Amino acid sequence: GPFDVHLTIDIELQSLAEMHAKGMMRKYGARAAIVVVLDAATGGVLTMASIEDAALGLDADIDPNFAVSYTFEPGSVLKPFVMAGALAANVVGDKDTFDCEHGRYAILPNLIVRDHEPQGVLNIDDIMAYSSNIGMAKIGAKMGRQSLYNVLRDFGFGVKTAVPMTGEAVGILPQLQNWSAATLPNVSFGQGMATTALQLTNAYTAFASGGVLFEPQIIDHISTKYAKAPLYQAKRQQIRRALPATFAKQAVTMMEGVVVYGTGAKAAVAGYRIAGKTGTAQKIDPKTGRYSSKDVVVSFCGIAPSDDPRIAVCAILDDPRKPAVAWASDIAAPLFKLVTAAAMNILNIPPMSL
């Protein structure tokens, strides 16, 4: 035809991401795997891989591009936004510590928050590195529901990204009048709200750009054989500043700790500084309407290289069934590592000089 639409997708990275996603999905018996890579400088979608197991599958009634159509509770990958928001609102400071109650904290008699590894008193860096739900629930309580809601909305949660693709879901960020007593602690560690892989990756891109949220782009330019200049050329569209730059940078430093000494050790890529966060989120059991004891979504989201961010990456596996107890630190972090290492190579991003 007369028009050529040029996408932002990097074909080489897309095919490698699909290969790694498929391999990890099979290895861990997951229903689906999603990988999104965004260019931190332009918002361009470099990779959007949605793989599903034909037998297990996801919901039949959503668009097969799960990166925009599939909605899931993110769990702990949401914690950096909450923490950064708490720092920006000045409700927590660098030196603050929180008692993480040795892994069990009864907010109300019927509302128990648990940690997967019992911890005592932790500083805010360790709350992030060891991913303490209890620490985050206490930080969320200090923020209050309005402040927590505002920071998540500022990062684009509960709003379509407006990328020109069919079937994009909006995610779920409950309106404040619908928050129950459980919503505030739950949202503090990424439950009781939901997002899509593209929305989540785009929010991480804001950490890479000093706290500014941009629109993701899928079309790079449109050309025609009748003219030298493109008919359309994508321009970086700023949505808003979600955070002051100092707090975005502080959140990145905390996420480096996740990879250096915390739950994200298996996301490390040799020669590069990596910042990111693990998430293991319980899924709602459709039969009971309650959180399932066995069905989870595991994810790892981050930016690389974290000292000069070029890309944001999210790697997500839905409902891994092997091993019996699935944690993001073991399953999603290695998928992130494979994709990020491939991206560093394909995009010619040099490793740190020693």
PDB file of N, CA, C and O in Angstrom, residues 158-219:
ATOM      1  N   GLY A 158      -4.579   2.423  37.037  1.00  0.00           N
ATOM      2  CA  GLY A 158      -6.016   2.620  36.922  1.00  0.00           C
ATOM      3  C   GLY A 158      -6.425   3.529  35.781  1.00  0.00           C
ATOM      4  O   GLY A 158      -7.567   3.975  35.715  1.00  0.00           O
ATOM      5  N   VAL A 159      -5.486   3.801  34.847  1.00  0.00           N
ATOM      6  CA  VAL A 159      -5.762   4.641  33.678  1.00  0.00           C
ATOM      7  C   VAL A 159      -5.142   3.963  32.462  1.00  0.00           C
ATOM      8  O   VAL A 159      -4.025   3.463  32.541  1.00  0.00           O
ATOM      9  N   LYS A 160      -5.852   3.945  31.333  1.00  0.00           N
ATOM     10  CA  LYS A 160      -5.263   3.365  30.120  1.00  0.00           C
ATOM     11  C   LYS A 160      -4.016   4.157  29.710  1.00  0.00           C
ATOM     12  O   LYS A 160      -3.960   5.378  29.886  1.00  0.00           O
ATOM     13  N   THR A 161      -3.049   3.448  29.127  1.00  0.00           N
ATOM     14  CA  THR A 161      -1.829   4.138  28.675  1.00  0.00           C
ATOM     15  C   THR A 161      -2.079   4.905  27.385  1.00  0.00           C
ATOM     16  O   THR A 161      -1.255   5.706  26.978  1.00  0.00           O
ATOM     17  N   ALA A 162      -3.194   4.591  26.702  1.00  0.00           N
ATOM     18  CA  ALA A 162      -3.556   5.227  25.429  1.00  0.00           C
ATOM     19  C   ALA A 162      -2.647   4.798  24.281  1.00  0.00           C
ATOM     20  O   ALA A 162      -2.580   5.462  23.250  1.00  0.00           O
ATOM     21  N   VAL A 163      -1.944   3.679  24.448  1.00  0.00           N
ATOM     22  CA  VAL A 163      -1.162   3.144  23.331  1.00  0.00           C
ATOM     23  C   VAL A 163      -2.171   2.680  22.268  1.00  0.00           C
ATOM     24  O   VAL A 163      -3.223   2.133  22.607  1.00  0.00           O
ATOM     25  N   PRO A 164      -1.914   2.958  20.973  1.00  0.00           N
ATOM     26  CA  PRO A 164      -2.933   2.632  19.964  1.00  0.00           C
ATOM     27  C   PRO A 164      -2.990   1.135  19.631  1.00  0.00           C
ATOM     28  O   PRO A 164      -2.529   0.695  18.587  1.00  0.00           O
ATOM     29  N   MET A 165      -3.556   0.354  20.543  1.00  0.00           N
ATOM     30  CA  MET A 165      -3.697  -1.093  20.328  1.00  0.00           C
ATOM     31  C   MET A 165      -5.073  -1.511  20.828  1.00  0.00           C
ATOM     32  O   MET A 165      -5.602  -0.929  21.770  1.00  0.00           O
ATOM     33  N   THR A 166      -5.625  -2.517  20.193  1.00  0.00           N
ATOM     34  CA  THR A 166      -6.959  -2.968  20.604  1.00  0.00           C
ATOM     35  C   THR A 166      -6.889  -3.745  21.908  1.00  0.00           C
ATOM     36  O   THR A 166      -5.876  -4.350  22.230  1.00  0.00           O
ATOM     37  N   GLY A 167      -7.973  -3.729  22.628  1.00  0.00           N
ATOM     38  CA  GLY A 167      -8.136  -4.609  23.786  1.00  0.00           C
ATOM     39  C   GLY A 167      -7.426  -4.169  25.043  1.00  0.00           C
ATOM     40  O   GLY A 167      -7.296  -4.962  25.976  1.00  0.00           O
ATOM     41  N   GLU A 168      -6.952  -2.901  25.122  1.00  0.00           N
ATOM     42  CA  GLU A 168      -6.230  -2.500  26.323  1.00  0.00           C
ATOM     43  C   GLU A 168      -7.175  -2.408  27.522  1.00  0.00           C
ATOM     44  O   GLU A 168      -8.210  -1.754  27.467  1.00  0.00           O
ATOM     45  N   ALA A 169      -6.798  -3.063  28.614  1.00  0.00           N
ATOM     46  CA  ALA A 169      -7.556  -2.984  29.862  1.00  0.00           C
ATOM     47  C   ALA A 169      -7.087  -1.780  30.659  1.00  0.00           C
ATOM     48  O   ALA A 169      -5.961  -1.307  30.492  1.00  0.00           O
ATOM     49  N   VAL A 170      -7.950  -1.300  31.545  1.00  0.00           N
ATOM     50  CA  VAL A 170      -7.642  -0.092  32.303  1.00  0.00           C
ATOM     51  C   VAL A 170      -6.965  -0.418  33.635  1.00  0.00           C
ATOM     52  O   VAL A 170      -6.315   0.428  34.232  1.00  0.00           O
ATOM     53  N   GLY A 171      -7.062  -1.688  34.081  1.00  0.00           N
ATOM     54  CA  GLY A 171      -6.570  -2.028  35.411  1.00  0.00           C
ATOM     55  C   GLY A 171      -7.600  -1.631  36.455  1.00  0.00           C
ATOM     56  O   GLY A 171      -8.684  -1.134  36.120  1.00  0.00           O
ATOM     57  N   ILE A 172      -7.275  -1.848  37.729  1.00  0.00           N
ATOM     58  CA  ILE A 172      -8.212  -1.533  38.804  1.00  0.00           C
ATOM     59  C   ILE A 172      -7.479  -0.781  39.909  1.00  0.00           C
ATOM     60  O   ILE A 172      -6.544  -1.311  40.500  1.00  0.00           O
ATOM     61  N   LEU A 173      -7.881   0.454  40.117  1.00  0.00           N
ATOM     62  CA  LEU A 173      -7.445   1.208  41.303  1.00  0.00           C
ATOM     63  C   LEU A 173      -8.733   1.720  41.939  1.00  0.00           C
ATOM     64  O   LEU A 173      -9.331   2.665  41.442  1.00  0.00           O
ATOM     65  N   PRO A 174      -9.203   1.037  42.999  1.00  0.00           N
ATOM     66  CA  PRO A 174     -10.539   1.349  43.513  1.00  0.00           C
ATOM     67  C   PRO A 174     -10.680   2.819  43.900  1.00  0.00           C
ATOM     68  O   PRO A 174      -9.754   3.419  44.437  1.00  0.00           O
ATOM     69  N   GLN A 175     -11.842   3.393  43.582  1.00  0.00           N
ATOM     70  CA  GLN A 175     -12.149   4.765  44.008  1.00  0.00           C
ATOM     71  C   GLN A 175     -12.143   4.812  45.530  1.00  0.00           C
ATOM     72  O   GLN A 175     -12.542   3.864  46.191  1.00  0.00           O
ATOM     73  N   LEU A 176     -11.698   5.937  46.078  1.00  0.00           N
ATOM     74  CA  LEU A 176     -11.497   6.031  47.529  1.00  0.00           C
ATOM     75  C   LEU A 176     -12.757   5.720  48.334  1.00  0.00           C
ATOM     76  O   LEU A 176     -12.685   5.113  49.398  1.00  0.00           O
ATOM     77  N   GLN A 177     -13.931   6.077  47.803  1.00  0.00           N
ATOM     78  CA  GLN A 177     -15.148   5.826  48.580  1.00  0.00           C
ATOM     79  C   GLN A 177     -15.435   4.321  48.698  1.00  0.00           C
ATOM     80  O   GLN A 177     -16.220   3.901  49.544  1.00  0.00           O
ATOM     81  N   ASN A 178     -14.776   3.523  47.858  1.00  0.00           N
ATOM     82  CA  ASN A 178     -14.976   2.065  47.907  1.00  0.00           C
ATOM     83  C   ASN A 178     -13.899   1.327  48.704  1.00  0.00           C
ATOM     84  O   ASN A 178     -13.875   0.102  48.712  1.00  0.00           O
ATOM     85  N   TRP A 179     -12.983   2.068  49.346  1.00  0.00           N
ATOM     86  CA  TRP A 179     -11.930   1.408  50.121  1.00  0.00           C
ATOM     87  C   TRP A 179     -12.496   0.909  51.448  1.00  0.00           C
ATOM     88  O   TRP A 179     -13.160   1.653  52.168  1.00  0.00           O
ATOM     89  N   SER A 180     -12.193  -0.349  51.748  1.00  0.00           N
ATOM     90  CA  SER A 180     -12.559  -0.905  53.057  1.00  0.00           C
ATOM     91  C   SER A 180     -11.354  -0.784  53.993  1.00  0.00           C
ATOM     92  O   SER A 180     -10.298  -0.288  53.594  1.00  0.00           O
ATOM     93  N   ALA A 181     -11.505  -1.290  55.213  1.00  0.00           N
ATOM     94  CA  ALA A 181     -10.380  -1.267  56.163  1.00  0.00           C
ATOM     95  C   ALA A 181      -9.182  -2.037  55.619  1.00  0.00           C
ATOM     96  O   ALA A 181      -8.034  -1.708  55.911  1.00  0.00           O
ATOM     97  N   ALA A 182      -9.451  -3.062  54.811  1.00  0.00           N
ATOM     98  CA  ALA A 182      -8.362  -3.900  54.291  1.00  0.00           C
ATOM     99  C   ALA A 182      -7.675  -3.286  53.074  1.00  0.00           C
ATOM    100  O   ALA A 182      -6.551  -3.673  52.737  1.00  0.00           O
ATOM    101  N   THR A 183      -8.327  -2.350  52.397  1.00  0.00           N
ATOM    102  CA  THR A 183      -7.772  -1.850  51.132  1.00  0.00           C
ATOM    103  C   THR A 183      -6.433  -1.151  51.332  1.00  0.00           C
ATOM    104  O   THR A 183      -5.482  -1.388  50.577  1.00  0.00           O
ATOM    105  N   LEU A 184      -6.333  -0.307  52.355  1.00  0.00           N
ATOM    106  CA  LEU A 184      -5.092   0.455  52.559  1.00  0.00           C
ATOM    107  C   LEU A 184      -3.887  -0.460  52.779  1.00  0.00           C
ATOM    108  O   LEU A 184      -2.896  -0.358  52.045  1.00  0.00           O
ATOM    109  N   PRO A 185      -3.924  -1.398  53.757  1.00  0.00           N
ATOM    110  CA  PRO A 185      -2.759  -2.293  53.879  1.00  0.00           C
ATOM    111  C   PRO A 185      -2.537  -3.147  52.636  1.00  0.00           C
ATOM    112  O   PRO A 185      -1.391  -3.322  52.199  1.00  0.00           O
ATOM    113  N   ASN A 186      -3.620  -3.657  52.029  1.00  0.00           N
ATOM    114  CA  ASN A 186      -3.457  -4.518  50.853  1.00  0.00           C
ATOM    115  C   ASN A 186      -2.795  -3.792  49.694  1.00  0.00           C
ATOM    116  O   ASN A 186      -1.861  -4.300  49.066  1.00  0.00           O
ATOM    117  N   VAL A 187      -3.266  -2.578  49.395  1.00  0.00           N
ATOM    118  CA  VAL A 187      -2.707  -1.819  48.270  1.00  0.00           C
ATOM    119  C   VAL A 187      -1.248  -1.447  48.553  1.00  0.00           C
ATOM    120  O   VAL A 187      -0.427  -1.387  47.628  1.00  0.00           O
ATOM    121  N   SER A 188      -0.895  -1.265  49.831  1.00  0.00           N
ATOM    122  CA  SER A 188       0.490  -0.930  50.194  1.00  0.00           C
ATOM    123  C   SER A 188       1.484  -1.973  49.711  1.00  0.00           C
ATOM    124  O   SER A 188       2.643  -1.666  49.468  1.00  0.00           O
ATOM    125  N   PHE A 189       1.020  -3.230  49.617  1.00  0.00           N
ATOM    126  CA  PHE A 189       1.921  -4.259  49.065  1.00  0.00           C
ATOM    127  C   PHE A 189       1.378  -4.879  47.780  1.00  0.00           C
ATOM    128  O   PHE A 189       1.731  -5.992  47.399  1.00  0.00           O
ATOM    129  N   GLY A 190       0.533  -4.133  47.057  1.00  0.00           N
ATOM    130  CA  GLY A 190       0.189  -4.499  45.681  1.00  0.00           C
ATOM    131  C   GLY A 190      -0.923  -5.506  45.517  1.00  0.00           C
ATOM    132  O   GLY A 190      -1.048  -6.116  44.455  1.00  0.00           O
ATOM    133  N   GLN A 191      -1.760  -5.674  46.553  1.00  0.00           N
ATOM    134  CA  GLN A 191      -2.957  -6.513  46.394  1.00  0.00           C
ATOM    135  C   GLN A 191      -4.174  -5.596  46.500  1.00  0.00           C
ATOM    136  O   GLN A 191      -4.066  -4.461  46.953  1.00  0.00           O
ATOM    137  N   GLY A 192      -5.331  -6.064  46.055  1.00  0.00           N
ATOM    138  CA  GLY A 192      -6.529  -5.237  46.121  1.00  0.00           C
ATOM    139  C   GLY A 192      -6.568  -4.154  45.054  1.00  0.00           C
ATOM    140  O   GLY A 192      -7.418  -3.272  45.077  1.00  0.00           O
ATOM    141  N   MET A 193      -5.641  -4.217  44.107  1.00  0.00           N
ATOM    142  CA  MET A 193      -5.650  -3.370  42.909  1.00  0.00           C
ATOM    143  C   MET A 193      -5.058  -4.216  41.787  1.00  0.00           C
ATOM    144  O   MET A 193      -4.546  -5.308  42.050  1.00  0.00           O
ATOM    145  N   ALA A 194      -5.185  -3.764  40.566  1.00  0.00           N
ATOM    146  CA  ALA A 194      -4.708  -4.585  39.446  1.00  0.00           C
ATOM    147  C   ALA A 194      -4.194  -3.696  38.326  1.00  0.00           C
ATOM    148  O   ALA A 194      -4.563  -2.526  38.207  1.00  0.00           O
ATOM    149  N   THR A 195      -3.322  -4.286  37.516  1.00  0.00           N
ATOM    150  CA  THR A 195      -2.662  -3.534  36.455  1.00  0.00           C
ATOM    151  C   THR A 195      -2.463  -4.440  35.243  1.00  0.00           C
ATOM    152  O   THR A 195      -2.834  -5.613  35.269  1.00  0.00           O
ATOM    153  N   THR A 196      -1.911  -3.886  34.181  1.00  0.00           N
ATOM    154  CA  THR A 196      -1.501  -4.690  33.027  1.00  0.00           C
ATOM    155  C   THR A 196       0.022  -4.617  32.928  1.00  0.00           C
ATOM    156  O   THR A 196       0.651  -3.737  33.515  1.00  0.00           O
ATOM    157  N   ALA A 197       0.597  -5.525  32.156  1.00  0.00           N
ATOM    158  CA  ALA A 197       2.056  -5.544  32.012  1.00  0.00           C
ATOM    159  C   ALA A 197       2.571  -4.234  31.406  1.00  0.00           C
ATOM    160  O   ALA A 197       3.595  -3.711  31.834  1.00  0.00           O
ATOM    161  N   LEU A 198       1.850  -3.685  30.420  1.00  0.00           N
ATOM    162  CA  LEU A 198       2.301  -2.438  29.796  1.00  0.00           C
ATOM    163  C   LEU A 198       2.197  -1.270  30.773  1.00  0.00           C
ATOM    164  O   LEU A 198       3.124  -0.457  30.894  1.00  0.00           O
ATOM    165  N   GLN A 199       1.074  -1.183  31.491  1.00  0.00           N
ATOM    166  CA  GLN A 199       0.881  -0.102  32.471  1.00  0.00           C
ATOM    167  C   GLN A 199       1.978  -0.142  33.541  1.00  0.00           C
ATOM    168  O   GLN A 199       2.556   0.882  33.904  1.00  0.00           O
ATOM    169  N   LEU A 200       2.280  -1.356  34.007  1.00  0.00           N
ATOM    170  CA  LEU A 200       3.282  -1.546  35.055  1.00  0.00           C
ATOM    171  C   LEU A 200       4.682  -1.197  34.544  1.00  0.00           C
ATOM    172  O   LEU A 200       5.445  -0.493  35.216  1.00  0.00           O
ATOM    173  N   THR A 201       5.029  -1.680  33.352  1.00  0.00           N
ATOM    174  CA  THR A 201       6.358  -1.390  32.797  1.00  0.00           C
ATOM    175  C   THR A 201       6.512   0.103  32.556  1.00  0.00           C
ATOM    176  O   THR A 201       7.571   0.690  32.806  1.00  0.00           O
ATOM    177  N   ASN A 202       5.440   0.740  32.080  1.00  0.00           N
ATOM    178  CA  ASN A 202       5.511   2.182  31.828  1.00  0.00           C
ATOM    179  C   ASN A 202       5.713   2.957  33.128  1.00  0.00           C
ATOM    180  O   ASN A 202       6.444   3.952  33.164  1.00  0.00           O
ATOM    181  N   ALA A 203       5.084   2.482  34.211  1.00  0.00           N
ATOM    182  CA  ALA A 203       5.298   3.129  35.513  1.00  0.00           C
ATOM    183  C   ALA A 203       6.758   2.998  35.939  1.00  0.00           C
ATOM    184  O   ALA A 203       7.355   3.951  36.452  1.00  0.00           O
ATOM    185  N   TYR A 204       7.366   1.819  35.709  1.00  0.00           N
ATOM    186  CA  TYR A 204       8.796   1.641  36.020  1.00  0.00           C
ATOM    187  C   TYR A 204       9.667   2.572  35.176  1.00  0.00           C
ATOM    188  O   TYR A 204      10.719   3.019  35.621  1.00  0.00           O
ATOM    189  N   THR A 205       9.226   2.852  33.944  1.00  0.00           N
ATOM    190  CA  THR A 205       9.997   3.755  33.090  1.00  0.00           C
ATOM    191  C   THR A 205      10.116   5.136  33.732  1.00  0.00           C
ATOM    192  O   THR A 205      11.109   5.835  33.530  1.00  0.00           O
ATOM    193  N   ALA A 206       9.109   5.516  34.547  1.00  0.00           N
ATOM    194  CA  ALA A 206       9.188   6.810  35.235  1.00  0.00           C
ATOM    195  C   ALA A 206      10.353   6.858  36.223  1.00  0.00           C
ATOM    196  O   ALA A 206      10.937   7.913  36.447  1.00  0.00           O
ATOM    197  N   PHE A 207      10.718   5.712  36.808  1.00  0.00           N
ATOM    198  CA  PHE A 207      11.909   5.680  37.669  1.00  0.00           C
ATOM    199  C   PHE A 207      13.170   5.921  36.837  1.00  0.00           C
ATOM    200  O   PHE A 207      14.145   6.486  37.318  1.00  0.00           O
ATOM    201  N   ALA A 208      13.137   5.465  35.582  1.00  0.00           N
ATOM    202  CA  ALA A 208      14.304   5.627  34.701  1.00  0.00           C
ATOM    203  C   ALA A 208      14.438   7.064  34.207  1.00  0.00           C
ATOM    204  O   ALA A 208      15.520   7.476  33.817  1.00  0.00           O
ATOM    205  N   SER A 209      13.331   7.809  34.213  1.00  0.00           N
ATOM    206  CA  SER A 209      13.387   9.176  33.674  1.00  0.00           C
ATOM    207  C   SER A 209      13.231  10.214  34.778  1.00  0.00           C
ATOM    208  O   SER A 209      12.648  11.277  34.564  1.00  0.00           O
ATOM    209  N   GLY A 210      13.734   9.892  35.975  1.00  0.00           N
ATOM    210  CA  GLY A 210      13.772  10.875  37.050  1.00  0.00           C
ATOM    211  C   GLY A 210      12.407  11.273  37.578  1.00  0.00           C
ATOM    212  O   GLY A 210      12.222  12.395  38.032  1.00  0.00           O
ATOM    213  N   GLY A 211      11.436  10.364  37.492  1.00  0.00           N
ATOM    214  CA  GLY A 211      10.134  10.617  38.112  1.00  0.00           C
ATOM    215  C   GLY A 211       9.063  11.136  37.170  1.00  0.00           C
ATOM    216  O   GLY A 211       7.963  11.462  37.608  1.00  0.00           O
ATOM    217  N   VAL A 212       9.366  11.214  35.866  1.00  0.00           N
ATOM    218  CA  VAL A 212       8.386  11.716  34.902  1.00  0.00           C
ATOM    219  C   VAL A 212       7.744  10.541  34.157  1.00  0.00           C
ATOM    220  O   VAL A 212       8.437   9.649  33.665  1.00  0.00           O
ATOM    221  N   LEU A 213       6.395  10.554  34.100  1.00  0.00           N
ATOM    222  CA  LEU A 213       5.657   9.520  33.374  1.00  0.00           C
ATOM    223  C   LEU A 213       5.412  10.001  31.945  1.00  0.00           C
ATOM    224  O   LEU A 213       4.976  11.132  31.732  1.00  0.00           O
ATOM    225  N   PHE A 214       5.711   9.127  30.977  1.00  0.00           N
ATOM    226  CA  PHE A 214       5.508   9.429  29.559  1.00  0.00           C
ATOM    227  C   PHE A 214       4.520   8.441  28.954  1.00  0.00           C
ATOM    228  O   PHE A 214       4.286   7.366  29.511  1.00  0.00           O
ATOM    229  N   GLU A 215       3.968   8.798  27.816  1.00  0.00           N
ATOM    230  CA  GLU A 215       3.117   7.858  27.090  1.00  0.00           C
ATOM    231  C   GLU A 215       3.991   6.833  26.380  1.00  0.00           C
ATOM    232  O   GLU A 215       4.964   7.198  25.724  1.00  0.00           O
ATOM    233  N   PRO A 216       3.640   5.541  26.483  1.00  0.00           N
ATOM    234  CA  PRO A 216       4.379   4.562  25.671  1.00  0.00           C
ATOM    235  C   PRO A 216       4.012   4.720  24.194  1.00  0.00           C
ATOM    236  O   PRO A 216       2.905   5.156  23.873  1.00  0.00           O
ATOM    237  N   GLN A 217       4.960   4.404  23.331  1.00  0.00           N
ATOM    238  CA  GLN A 217       4.743   4.508  21.875  1.00  0.00           C
ATOM    239  C   GLN A 217       4.906   3.125  21.261  1.00  0.00           C
ATOM    240  O   GLN A 217       5.814   2.389  21.643  1.00  0.00           O
ATOM    241  N   ILE A 218       4.055   2.790  20.295  1.00  0.00           N
ATOM    242  CA  ILE A 218       4.252   1.541  19.546  1.00  0.00           C
ATOM    243  C   ILE A 218       4.550   1.847  18.069  1.00  0.00           C
ATOM    244  O   ILE A 218       5.195   1.083  17.383  1.00  0.00           O
ATOM    245  N   ILE A 219       4.100   3.012  17.591  1.00  0.00           N
ATOM    246  CA  ILE A 219       4.399   3.422  16.216  1.00  0.00           C
ATOM    247  C   ILE A 219       5.548   4.421  16.271  1.00  0.00           C
ATOM    248  O   ILE A 219       5.456   5.446  16.942  1.00  0.00           O
TER     249      ILE A 219
END
